[in-house]
């Protein structure tokens, strides 16, 4: 643990001091808006083990606003507020149904980018994420809806990672495209709900998508 801290501290010091004389400063605040197309799942090993059960693609959008602060040219932190339309589509015994689970997500993350003086750069976001449930419905094959919010937790916790390319339009604006994956560590199902099976395995929300956005920079 001590060695890990020393390595991280040393890496941070190197990145803070190794600034090229040709590099234009990009330290400071930034704001971003992005949209994403994603596939989502609600994994449960008990469900997966059932005969004639299969997961289907559940592709829906997500949108977010965010703010960040780069304390060096390559390192920073950020906070986004994302609305995610997600859930699960499944087929069991030949019948398709859907779980509609929409969340307000709040990711807090570490940000890294390569040389900001270049037009193209690599960009990485990684960190924890809080998820606030807004909608929980079951839809049968005829799209008849049943509210099932009492069967799910209001808050879940997990983590995410996003990586991709960023293009500098000018000194104020960048566009970026990232692959983004998140995974809940906590069970989204309410174990205190009426009729919940105490022997049921934990479920886990997950999404994988392509995120495209615009970043506005307030450089120091």
PDB file of N, CA, C and O in Angstrom, residues 28 41 157 159 183:
ATOM      1  N   UNK A  28      -7.297  24.633 -15.539  1.00  0.00           N
ATOM      2  CA  UNK A  28      -8.462  25.436 -15.240  1.00  0.00           C
ATOM      3  C   UNK A  28      -9.750  24.647 -15.346  1.00  0.00           C
ATOM      4  O   UNK A  28      -9.754  23.417 -15.443  1.00  0.00           O
ATOM      5  N   UNK A  41     -27.851  -3.841 -19.082  1.00  0.00           N
ATOM      6  CA  UNK A  41     -28.192  -5.164 -18.563  1.00  0.00           C
ATOM      7  C   UNK A  41     -28.530  -5.054 -17.082  1.00  0.00           C
ATOM      8  O   UNK A  41     -28.105  -4.128 -16.385  1.00  0.00           O
ATOM      9  N   UNK A 157     -24.640   2.041  -5.883  1.00  0.00           N
ATOM     10  CA  UNK A 157     -23.282   2.564  -5.982  1.00  0.00           C
ATOM     11  C   UNK A 157     -22.441   1.638  -6.853  1.00  0.00           C
ATOM     12  O   UNK A 157     -22.561   0.419  -6.788  1.00  0.00           O
ATOM     13  N   UNK A 159     -19.034   1.907 -10.176  1.00  0.00           N
ATOM     14  CA  UNK A 159     -17.903   2.617 -10.762  1.00  0.00           C
ATOM     15  C   UNK A 159     -18.010   2.607 -12.269  1.00  0.00           C
ATOM     16  O   UNK A 159     -18.828   1.889 -12.857  1.00  0.00           O
ATOM     17  N   UNK A 183     -20.652  -0.279 -13.922  1.00  0.00           N
ATOM     18  CA  UNK A 183     -21.084  -1.512 -13.270  1.00  0.00           C
ATOM     19  C   UNK A 183     -21.425  -1.196 -11.823  1.00  0.00           C
ATOM     20  O   UNK A 183     -20.629  -0.575 -11.105  1.00  0.00           O
TER      21      UNK A 183
END
